[in-house]
XYZ file of C-alpha atoms in Angstrom:
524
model
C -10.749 -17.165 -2.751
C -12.121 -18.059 0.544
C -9.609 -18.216 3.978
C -9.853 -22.484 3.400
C -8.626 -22.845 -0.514
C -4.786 -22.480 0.600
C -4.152 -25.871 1.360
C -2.994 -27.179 -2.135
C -0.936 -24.338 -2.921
C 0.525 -25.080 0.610
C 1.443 -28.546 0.205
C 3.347 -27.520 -2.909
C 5.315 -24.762 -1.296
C 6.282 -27.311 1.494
C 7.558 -29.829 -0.692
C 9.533 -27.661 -2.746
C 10.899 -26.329 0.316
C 14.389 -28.358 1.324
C 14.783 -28.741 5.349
C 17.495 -26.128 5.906
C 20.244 -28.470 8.688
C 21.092 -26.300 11.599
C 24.706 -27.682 11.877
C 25.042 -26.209 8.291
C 23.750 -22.405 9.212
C 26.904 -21.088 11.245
C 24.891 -17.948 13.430
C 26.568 -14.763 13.595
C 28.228 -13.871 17.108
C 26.331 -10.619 17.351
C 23.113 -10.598 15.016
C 22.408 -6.875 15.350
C 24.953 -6.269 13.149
C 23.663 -8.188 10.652
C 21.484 -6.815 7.445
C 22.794 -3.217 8.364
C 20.340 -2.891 11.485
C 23.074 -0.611 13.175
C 24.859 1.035 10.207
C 24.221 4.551 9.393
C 22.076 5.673 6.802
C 25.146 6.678 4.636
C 26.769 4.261 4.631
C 23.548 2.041 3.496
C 23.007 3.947 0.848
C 26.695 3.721 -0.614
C 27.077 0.282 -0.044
C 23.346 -1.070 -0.851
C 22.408 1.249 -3.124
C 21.620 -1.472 -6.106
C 19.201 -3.402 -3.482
C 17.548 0.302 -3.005
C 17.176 1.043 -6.874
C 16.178 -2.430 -7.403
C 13.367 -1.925 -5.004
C 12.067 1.234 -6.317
C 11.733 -0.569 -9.304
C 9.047 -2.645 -7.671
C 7.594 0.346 -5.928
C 7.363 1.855 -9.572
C 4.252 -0.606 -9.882
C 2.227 1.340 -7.610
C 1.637 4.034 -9.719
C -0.585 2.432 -11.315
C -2.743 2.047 -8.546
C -3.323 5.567 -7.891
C -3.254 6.633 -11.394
C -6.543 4.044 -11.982
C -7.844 5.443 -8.421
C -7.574 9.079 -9.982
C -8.831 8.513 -13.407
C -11.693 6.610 -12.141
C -13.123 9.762 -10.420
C -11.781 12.361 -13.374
C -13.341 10.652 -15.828
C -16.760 10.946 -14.821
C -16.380 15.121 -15.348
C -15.547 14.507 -19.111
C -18.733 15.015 -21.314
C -17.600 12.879 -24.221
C -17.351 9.830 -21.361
C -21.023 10.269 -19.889
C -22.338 10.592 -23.745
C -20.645 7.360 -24.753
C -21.386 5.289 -21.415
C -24.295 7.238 -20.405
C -27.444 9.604 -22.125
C -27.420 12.881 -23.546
C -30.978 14.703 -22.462
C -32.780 17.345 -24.750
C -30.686 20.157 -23.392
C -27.557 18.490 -24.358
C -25.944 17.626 -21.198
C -24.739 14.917 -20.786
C -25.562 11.981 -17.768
C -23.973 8.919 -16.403
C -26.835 6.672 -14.063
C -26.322 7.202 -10.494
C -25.857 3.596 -10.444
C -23.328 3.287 -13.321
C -21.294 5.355 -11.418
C -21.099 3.914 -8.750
C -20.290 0.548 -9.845
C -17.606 2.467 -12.452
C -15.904 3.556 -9.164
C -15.946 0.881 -6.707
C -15.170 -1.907 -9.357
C -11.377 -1.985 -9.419
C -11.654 -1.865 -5.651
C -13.501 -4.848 -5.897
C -11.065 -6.760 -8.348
C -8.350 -5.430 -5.532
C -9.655 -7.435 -2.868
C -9.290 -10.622 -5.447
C -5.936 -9.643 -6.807
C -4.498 -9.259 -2.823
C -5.650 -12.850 -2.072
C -4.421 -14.159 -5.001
C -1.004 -13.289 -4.469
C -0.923 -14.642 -1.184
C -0.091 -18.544 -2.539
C 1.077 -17.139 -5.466
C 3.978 -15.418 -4.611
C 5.356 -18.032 -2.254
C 5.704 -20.612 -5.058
C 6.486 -18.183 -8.373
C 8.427 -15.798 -6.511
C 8.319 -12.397 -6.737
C 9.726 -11.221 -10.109
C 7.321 -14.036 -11.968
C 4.274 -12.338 -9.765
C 5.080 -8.703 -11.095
C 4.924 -10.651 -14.636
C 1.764 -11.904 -14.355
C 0.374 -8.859 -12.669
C 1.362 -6.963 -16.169
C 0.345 -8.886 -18.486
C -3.040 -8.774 -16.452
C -3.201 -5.155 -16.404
C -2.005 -4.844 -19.917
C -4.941 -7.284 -20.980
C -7.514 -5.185 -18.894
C -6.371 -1.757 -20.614
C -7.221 -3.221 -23.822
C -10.247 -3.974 -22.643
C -10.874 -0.410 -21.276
C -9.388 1.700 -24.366
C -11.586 -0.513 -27.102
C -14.877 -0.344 -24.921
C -17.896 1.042 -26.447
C -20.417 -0.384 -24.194
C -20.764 -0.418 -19.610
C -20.332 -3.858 -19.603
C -17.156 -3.945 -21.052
C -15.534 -1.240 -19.860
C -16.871 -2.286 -16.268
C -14.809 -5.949 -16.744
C -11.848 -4.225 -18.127
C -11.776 -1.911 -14.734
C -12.770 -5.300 -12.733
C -9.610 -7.225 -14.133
C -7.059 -3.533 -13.959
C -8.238 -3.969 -10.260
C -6.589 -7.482 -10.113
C -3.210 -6.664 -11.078
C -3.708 -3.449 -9.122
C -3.785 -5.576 -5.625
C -1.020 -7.973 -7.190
C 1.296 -4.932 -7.527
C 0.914 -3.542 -4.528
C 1.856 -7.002 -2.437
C 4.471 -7.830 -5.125
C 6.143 -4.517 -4.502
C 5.676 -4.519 -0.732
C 6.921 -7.892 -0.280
C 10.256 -7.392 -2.027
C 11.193 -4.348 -0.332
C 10.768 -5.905 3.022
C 13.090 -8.413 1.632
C 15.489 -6.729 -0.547
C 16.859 -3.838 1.537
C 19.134 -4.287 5.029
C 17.085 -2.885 8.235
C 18.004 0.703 8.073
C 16.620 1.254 4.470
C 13.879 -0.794 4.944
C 11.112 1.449 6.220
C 12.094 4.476 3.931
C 12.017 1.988 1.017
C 9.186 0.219 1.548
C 7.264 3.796 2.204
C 8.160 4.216 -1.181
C 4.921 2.521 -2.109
C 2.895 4.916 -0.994
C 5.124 8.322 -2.785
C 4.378 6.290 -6.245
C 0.545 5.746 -5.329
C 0.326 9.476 -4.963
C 2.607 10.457 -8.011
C 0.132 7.799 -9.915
C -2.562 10.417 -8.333
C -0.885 13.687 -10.049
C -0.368 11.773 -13.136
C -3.973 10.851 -13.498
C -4.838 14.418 -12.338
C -2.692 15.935 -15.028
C -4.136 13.978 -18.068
C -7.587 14.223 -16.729
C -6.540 18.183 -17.476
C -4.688 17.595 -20.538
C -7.231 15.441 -22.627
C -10.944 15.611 -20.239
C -12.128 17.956 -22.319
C -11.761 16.939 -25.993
C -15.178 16.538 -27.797
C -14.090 12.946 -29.402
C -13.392 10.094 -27.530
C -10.273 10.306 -26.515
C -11.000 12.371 -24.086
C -10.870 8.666 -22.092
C -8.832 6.630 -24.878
C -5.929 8.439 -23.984
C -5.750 8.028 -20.065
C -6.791 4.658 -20.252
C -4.124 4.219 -22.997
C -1.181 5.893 -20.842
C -1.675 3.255 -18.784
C 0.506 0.982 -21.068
C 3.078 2.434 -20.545
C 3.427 1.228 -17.070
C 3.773 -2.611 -17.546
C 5.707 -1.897 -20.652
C 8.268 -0.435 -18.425
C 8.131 -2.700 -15.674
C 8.188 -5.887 -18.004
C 11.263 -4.640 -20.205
C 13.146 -4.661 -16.621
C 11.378 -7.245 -14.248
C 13.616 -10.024 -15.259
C 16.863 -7.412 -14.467
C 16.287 -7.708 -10.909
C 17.455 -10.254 -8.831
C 14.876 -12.495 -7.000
C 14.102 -11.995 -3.488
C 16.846 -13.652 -1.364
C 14.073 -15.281 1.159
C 12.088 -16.520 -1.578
C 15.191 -18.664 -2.725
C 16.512 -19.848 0.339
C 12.870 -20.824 1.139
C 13.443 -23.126 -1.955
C 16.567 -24.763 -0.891
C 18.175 -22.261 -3.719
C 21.411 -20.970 -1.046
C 23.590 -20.544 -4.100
C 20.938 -18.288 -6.159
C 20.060 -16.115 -2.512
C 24.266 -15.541 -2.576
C 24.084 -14.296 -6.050
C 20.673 -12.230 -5.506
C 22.378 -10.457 -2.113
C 25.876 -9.978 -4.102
C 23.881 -7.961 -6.919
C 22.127 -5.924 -3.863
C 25.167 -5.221 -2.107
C 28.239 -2.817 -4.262
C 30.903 -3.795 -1.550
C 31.920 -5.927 1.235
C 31.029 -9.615 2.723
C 27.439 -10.955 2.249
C 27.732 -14.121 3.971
C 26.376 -12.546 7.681
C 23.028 -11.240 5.816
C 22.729 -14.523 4.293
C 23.308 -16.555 7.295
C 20.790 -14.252 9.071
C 18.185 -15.478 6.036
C 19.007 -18.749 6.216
C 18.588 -18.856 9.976
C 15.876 -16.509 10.121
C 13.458 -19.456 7.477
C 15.291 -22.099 9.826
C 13.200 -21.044 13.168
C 10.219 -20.596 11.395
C 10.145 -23.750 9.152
C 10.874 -25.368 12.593
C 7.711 -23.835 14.910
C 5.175 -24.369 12.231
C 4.616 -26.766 9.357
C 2.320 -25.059 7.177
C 2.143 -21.914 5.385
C -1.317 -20.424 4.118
C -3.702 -17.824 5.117
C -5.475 -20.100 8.200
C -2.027 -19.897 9.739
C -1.984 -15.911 9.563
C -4.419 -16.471 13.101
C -2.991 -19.286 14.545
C 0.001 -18.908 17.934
C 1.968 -15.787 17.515
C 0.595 -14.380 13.627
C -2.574 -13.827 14.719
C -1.553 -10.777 16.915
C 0.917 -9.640 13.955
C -2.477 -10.247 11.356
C -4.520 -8.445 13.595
C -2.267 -5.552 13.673
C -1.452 -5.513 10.105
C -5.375 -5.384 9.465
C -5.768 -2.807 12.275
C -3.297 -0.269 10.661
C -5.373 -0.203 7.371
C -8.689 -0.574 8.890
C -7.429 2.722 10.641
C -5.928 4.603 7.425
C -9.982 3.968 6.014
C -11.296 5.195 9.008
C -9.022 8.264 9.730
C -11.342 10.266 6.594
C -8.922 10.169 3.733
C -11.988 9.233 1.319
C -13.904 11.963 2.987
C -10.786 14.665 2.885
C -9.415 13.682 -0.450
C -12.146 12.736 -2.036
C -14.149 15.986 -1.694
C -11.317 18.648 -1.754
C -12.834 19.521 -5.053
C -15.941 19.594 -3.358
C -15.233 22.164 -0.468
C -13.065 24.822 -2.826
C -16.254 25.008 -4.897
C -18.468 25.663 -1.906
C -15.194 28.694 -0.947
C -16.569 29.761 -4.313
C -13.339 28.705 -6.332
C -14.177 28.775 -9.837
C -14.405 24.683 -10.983
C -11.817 24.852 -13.138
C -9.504 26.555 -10.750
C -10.535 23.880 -7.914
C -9.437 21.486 -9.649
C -5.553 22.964 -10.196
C -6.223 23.261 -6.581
C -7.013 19.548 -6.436
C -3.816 19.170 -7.975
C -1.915 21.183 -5.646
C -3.590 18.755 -2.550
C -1.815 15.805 -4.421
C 1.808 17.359 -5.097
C 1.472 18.572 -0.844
C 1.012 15.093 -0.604
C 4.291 14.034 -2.627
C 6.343 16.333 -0.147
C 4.405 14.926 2.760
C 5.935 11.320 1.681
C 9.211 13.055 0.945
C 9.369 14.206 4.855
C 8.066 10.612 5.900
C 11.548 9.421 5.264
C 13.107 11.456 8.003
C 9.990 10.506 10.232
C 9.994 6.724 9.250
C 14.022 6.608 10.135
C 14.648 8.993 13.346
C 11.078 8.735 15.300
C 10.102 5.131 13.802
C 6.992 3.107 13.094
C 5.048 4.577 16.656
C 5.267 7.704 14.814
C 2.125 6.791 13.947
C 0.757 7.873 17.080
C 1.524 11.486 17.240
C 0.238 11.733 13.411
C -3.025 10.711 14.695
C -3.154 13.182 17.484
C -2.719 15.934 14.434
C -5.317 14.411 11.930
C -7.684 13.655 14.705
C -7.748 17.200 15.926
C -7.802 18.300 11.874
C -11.117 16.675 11.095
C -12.750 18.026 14.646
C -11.800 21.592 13.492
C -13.716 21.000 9.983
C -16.583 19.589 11.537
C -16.669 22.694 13.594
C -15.929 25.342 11.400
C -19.123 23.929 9.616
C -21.345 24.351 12.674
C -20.292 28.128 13.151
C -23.279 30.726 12.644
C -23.452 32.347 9.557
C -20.810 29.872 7.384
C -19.809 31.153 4.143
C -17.352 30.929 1.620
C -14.232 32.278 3.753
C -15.139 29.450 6.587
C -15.120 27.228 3.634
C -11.517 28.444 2.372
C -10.520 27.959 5.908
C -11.863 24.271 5.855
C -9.922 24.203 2.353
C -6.840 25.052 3.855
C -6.905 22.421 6.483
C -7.646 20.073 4.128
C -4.007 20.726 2.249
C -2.664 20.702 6.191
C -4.287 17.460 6.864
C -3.304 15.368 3.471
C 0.310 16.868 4.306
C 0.510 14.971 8.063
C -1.508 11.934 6.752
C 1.552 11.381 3.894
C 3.767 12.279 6.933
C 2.736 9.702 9.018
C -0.464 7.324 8.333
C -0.188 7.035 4.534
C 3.705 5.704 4.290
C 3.235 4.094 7.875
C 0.666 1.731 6.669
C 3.115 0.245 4.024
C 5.925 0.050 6.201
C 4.162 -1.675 8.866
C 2.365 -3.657 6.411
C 5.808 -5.069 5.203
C 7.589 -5.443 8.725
C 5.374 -7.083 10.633
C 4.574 -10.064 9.287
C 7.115 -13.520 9.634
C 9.089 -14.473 6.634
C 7.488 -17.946 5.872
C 3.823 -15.790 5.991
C 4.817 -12.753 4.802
C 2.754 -13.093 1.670
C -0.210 -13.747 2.887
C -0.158 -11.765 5.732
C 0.500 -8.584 3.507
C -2.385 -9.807 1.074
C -4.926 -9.686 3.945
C -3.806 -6.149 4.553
C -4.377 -5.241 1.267
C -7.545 -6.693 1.295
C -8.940 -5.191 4.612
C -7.511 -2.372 2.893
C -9.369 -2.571 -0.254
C -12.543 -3.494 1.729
C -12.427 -0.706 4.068
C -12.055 1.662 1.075
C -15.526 0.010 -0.731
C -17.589 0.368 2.649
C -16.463 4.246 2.670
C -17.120 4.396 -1.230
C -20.390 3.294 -0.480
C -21.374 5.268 2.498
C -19.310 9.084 2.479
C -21.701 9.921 -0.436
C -24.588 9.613 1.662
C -23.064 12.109 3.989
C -22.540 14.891 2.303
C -24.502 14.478 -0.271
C -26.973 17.555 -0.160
C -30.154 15.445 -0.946
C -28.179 12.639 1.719
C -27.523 13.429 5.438
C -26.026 16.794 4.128
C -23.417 17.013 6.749
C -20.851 18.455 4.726
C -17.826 19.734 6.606
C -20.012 18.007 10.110
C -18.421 14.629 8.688
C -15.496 15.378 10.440
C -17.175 14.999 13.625
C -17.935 11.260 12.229
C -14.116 10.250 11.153
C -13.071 11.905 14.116
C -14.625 9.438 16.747
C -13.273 7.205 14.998
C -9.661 8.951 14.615
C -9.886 9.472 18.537
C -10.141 5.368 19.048
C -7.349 4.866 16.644
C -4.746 6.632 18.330
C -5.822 4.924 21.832
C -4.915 1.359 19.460
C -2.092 2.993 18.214
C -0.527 3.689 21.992
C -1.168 0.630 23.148
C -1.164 -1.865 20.465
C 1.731 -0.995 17.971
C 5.365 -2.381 18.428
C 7.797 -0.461 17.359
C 10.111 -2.273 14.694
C 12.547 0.050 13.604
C 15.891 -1.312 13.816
C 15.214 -4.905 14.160
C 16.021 -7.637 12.162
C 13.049 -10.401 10.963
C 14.347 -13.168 13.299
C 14.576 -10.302 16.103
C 10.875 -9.955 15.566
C 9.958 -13.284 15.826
C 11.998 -13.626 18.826
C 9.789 -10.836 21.045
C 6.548 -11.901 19.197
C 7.178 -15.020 20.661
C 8.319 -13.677 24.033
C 4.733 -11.226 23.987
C 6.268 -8.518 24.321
C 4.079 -5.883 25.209
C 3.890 -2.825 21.956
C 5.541 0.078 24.015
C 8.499 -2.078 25.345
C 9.213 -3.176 21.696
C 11.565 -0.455 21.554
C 13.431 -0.257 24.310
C 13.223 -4.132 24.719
C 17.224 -5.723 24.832
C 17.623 -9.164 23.417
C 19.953 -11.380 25.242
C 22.617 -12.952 22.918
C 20.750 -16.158 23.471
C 17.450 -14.708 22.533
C 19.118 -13.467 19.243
């Protein structure tokens, strides 16, 4: 899956791909009218409701992705699962190696990264509906795996092959939204990835509770088995949905992309939206003659890569392994009874549900530099942990307060960072690479997340660096950095249309004139 093995799947996609004749694409007078990028929010959602529903129905794929990310961790507490996959010792508790776990945790991480670049060529030439497919049937496959496994080895190439679809959903769902929706639902849809990654978290939280404890094995039959359920769903209504309207007129399909935006539209006149599509693959097919992950860093995409990778290198970097991941951790040390920490673990993840909630108001008023005052917040967040944890005398009411700004902290991040990183994700990448620029995000996404698996242990860990709450200190150097990138580096795209963005891409614009920035009618 290296950066060079594109080039086949290329020369397919370019073949397939009809030259689109300018004298039969006639442009719209005024092109910011076009794809809803100045019509109200209310009226969007009256007259494109379908392309919104039919895009959640994408963004219903996610959940799968944080269910498995919750689970993964959850599982490890049940006794029945360390007794099967691990060693009971003379005094009857039960262990899992240090190494087992591990590798039980970062594995579907690892099949991520694999399942994100495979979906780069992939989705170009199968489109996005026979992706989703394919991603199911994967996952479905891999469950069986999981639910039937007796032995490490097994259920380790189960989780390995779940992690593949898991990256496949993710771009799949992405990718359509960016496509599916006019400009003003765009962001709030596509953000919509992120509120089904966390409800996937409560899920797995919930039957974690419900079944964890049971002294048989389905105490981890039955959340790997309510994963199922997922791909059932989403294959009984994949084939409902029309097909992304780029994806056909990238094919020379105009006829098919007519029908596709009729069924996303419940009123009115398509033909501007389509025209803008039509001319929007035009410019592109004309300025470069390839399409594959090399040309994600060549001319104008390599700034719009960079950025995409800089967002999620960021959203690793800002501590949401170490906040999230050791919640639990820090209610016990407030001297919260386990089982009660872990309701309160709960609670962290439904906070984060109405964080994503408010996003929407965020994501459409203030825009995609939002970003920056978020980090300001969950910057100085992390600082006040790491200090709290340095006062004299620290006991278990400094630790509640640490607790508390934990819940404050997961709240901004699904405010601003979390959703942001999808939205950006899916906006700033051109149509013909779109693909494959999202699938490198999701990779430095998915490799960003193994380095911290890796290395947050050996921070707080007590027989570690036993920093504890003095992490913060860590994540927050590096939080400080990220909002200086975010100032400076990160254009604001709200309101504009795809060809609009290729248009001051290719113009440089510099990231805090974005915004403001006018386009002549001869630059549009």
């Amino acid at each position: 899956m290296g950066l060079d093995q594109e080039k086949p799947v290329e020369s397919v996609h370019l073949e397939a791909t009809p030259t689109l004749d300018p004298t039969d694409i006639k442009k719209p007078e005024h092109l910011n009218e076009v794809s809803g990028s100045v019509m109200s929010l209310k009226v969007a959602l009256t007259s494109y409701r379908n392309a919104m529903l039919y895009s959640l129905f994408f963004c219903f794929s996610a959940i799968l992705w944080g269910y498995d990310m919750q689970v993964s961790g959850g599982l490890l507490a049940a006794p029945e699962f360390r007794a099967v996959f691990g060693y009971t010792q003379p005094d009857g508790t039960t262990i899992l190696p240090a190494e087992w776990q591990a590798a039980f945790n970062m594995i579907a991480t690892v099949g991520g990264m694999g399942g994100s670049l495979l979906c780069g060529p992939l989705s170009p030439y199968m489109g996005r509906r026979m992706t989703l497919t394919i991603a199911c049937v994967i996952s479905s496959g891999s469950v069986f795996l999981q639910f039937f496994a007796f032995t490490r080895g097994v259920l380790l190439a189960g989780k390995l092959i779940n992690g593949i679809a898991l990256g496949m959903f993710l771009v799949t769902a992405c990718a359509y939204c960016s496509e599916a929706c006019p400009v003003v639902l765009r962001g709030i849809t596509i953000a919509m990835v992120n509120v089904f990654v966390v409800v996937g978290q409560l899920l797995g939280n919930c039957l974690i509770k419900a079944f964890g404890g049971q002294s048989n094995t389905f105490a981890y039959r039955i959340p790997f088995a309510f994963q199922w359920v997922f791909p059932a769903i989403l294959l009984s209504g994949v084939w409902f949905c029309p097909e992304s309207p780029y994806w056909y007129v990238q094919r020379g399909k105009h006829s098919e992309a007519k029908n596709s935006l009729e069924r996303f539209q419940t009123g009115g006149s398509i033909e501007s939206w389509l025209i803008e599509i039509q001319e929007t693959v035009r410019i592109e097919e004309e300025s470069a003659s390839s399409a594959g992950y090399l040309d994600c860093f060549r001319g104008t995409d390599l700034r719009r890569t960079l950025i995409v990778m800089a967002v999620w290198t960021i959203n690793s970097f800002s501590g949401v392994n170490f906040v999230l991941s050791y919640s639990t951790y820090f209610f016990q040390i407030a001297g919260i009874p386990t089982s009660a920490s872990f309701d309160m673990g709960v609670g962290v993840t439904a906070v984060g549900v109405l964080g994503n909630i408010c996003s929407w108001f965020v994501i459409n008023t203030i825009g995609r530099r939002a970003l920056f005052p978020g980090m300001l917040v969950l910057t100085a967040i992390v600082f006040i942990i790491g200090i709290l944890d340095v006062v004299p005398n620290y006991n278990s009411s400094i630790a509640m307060g640490q607790c508390v700004l934990i819940i404050i902290w997961n709240f901004f991040y699904d405010l601003t960072l979390g959703p942001l990183g999808y939205v950006i994700c899916g906006e700033m990448s051109s149509t013909r690479l779109r693909s494959y620029t999202v699938s490198i995000g999701f990779f430095t996404q998915n490799f960003w997340t193994l380095i911290m698996t890796l290395t947050v242990p050996y921070m707080i860990n007590p027989d570690e660096g036993n920093l504890r709450g003095k992490t913060g200190f860590i994540f927050g150097g590096f939080s400080i950095i990220a909002s200086i990138w975010t100032y400076f580096c990160l254009p604001e795209t709200k309101g504009r249309t795809f060809e609009q963005l290729d248009h001051m891409f290719q113009q440089k614009i510099s990231a805090r004139k974005f915004g403001a920035h006018d386009l002549t009618p001869n630059e549009a």
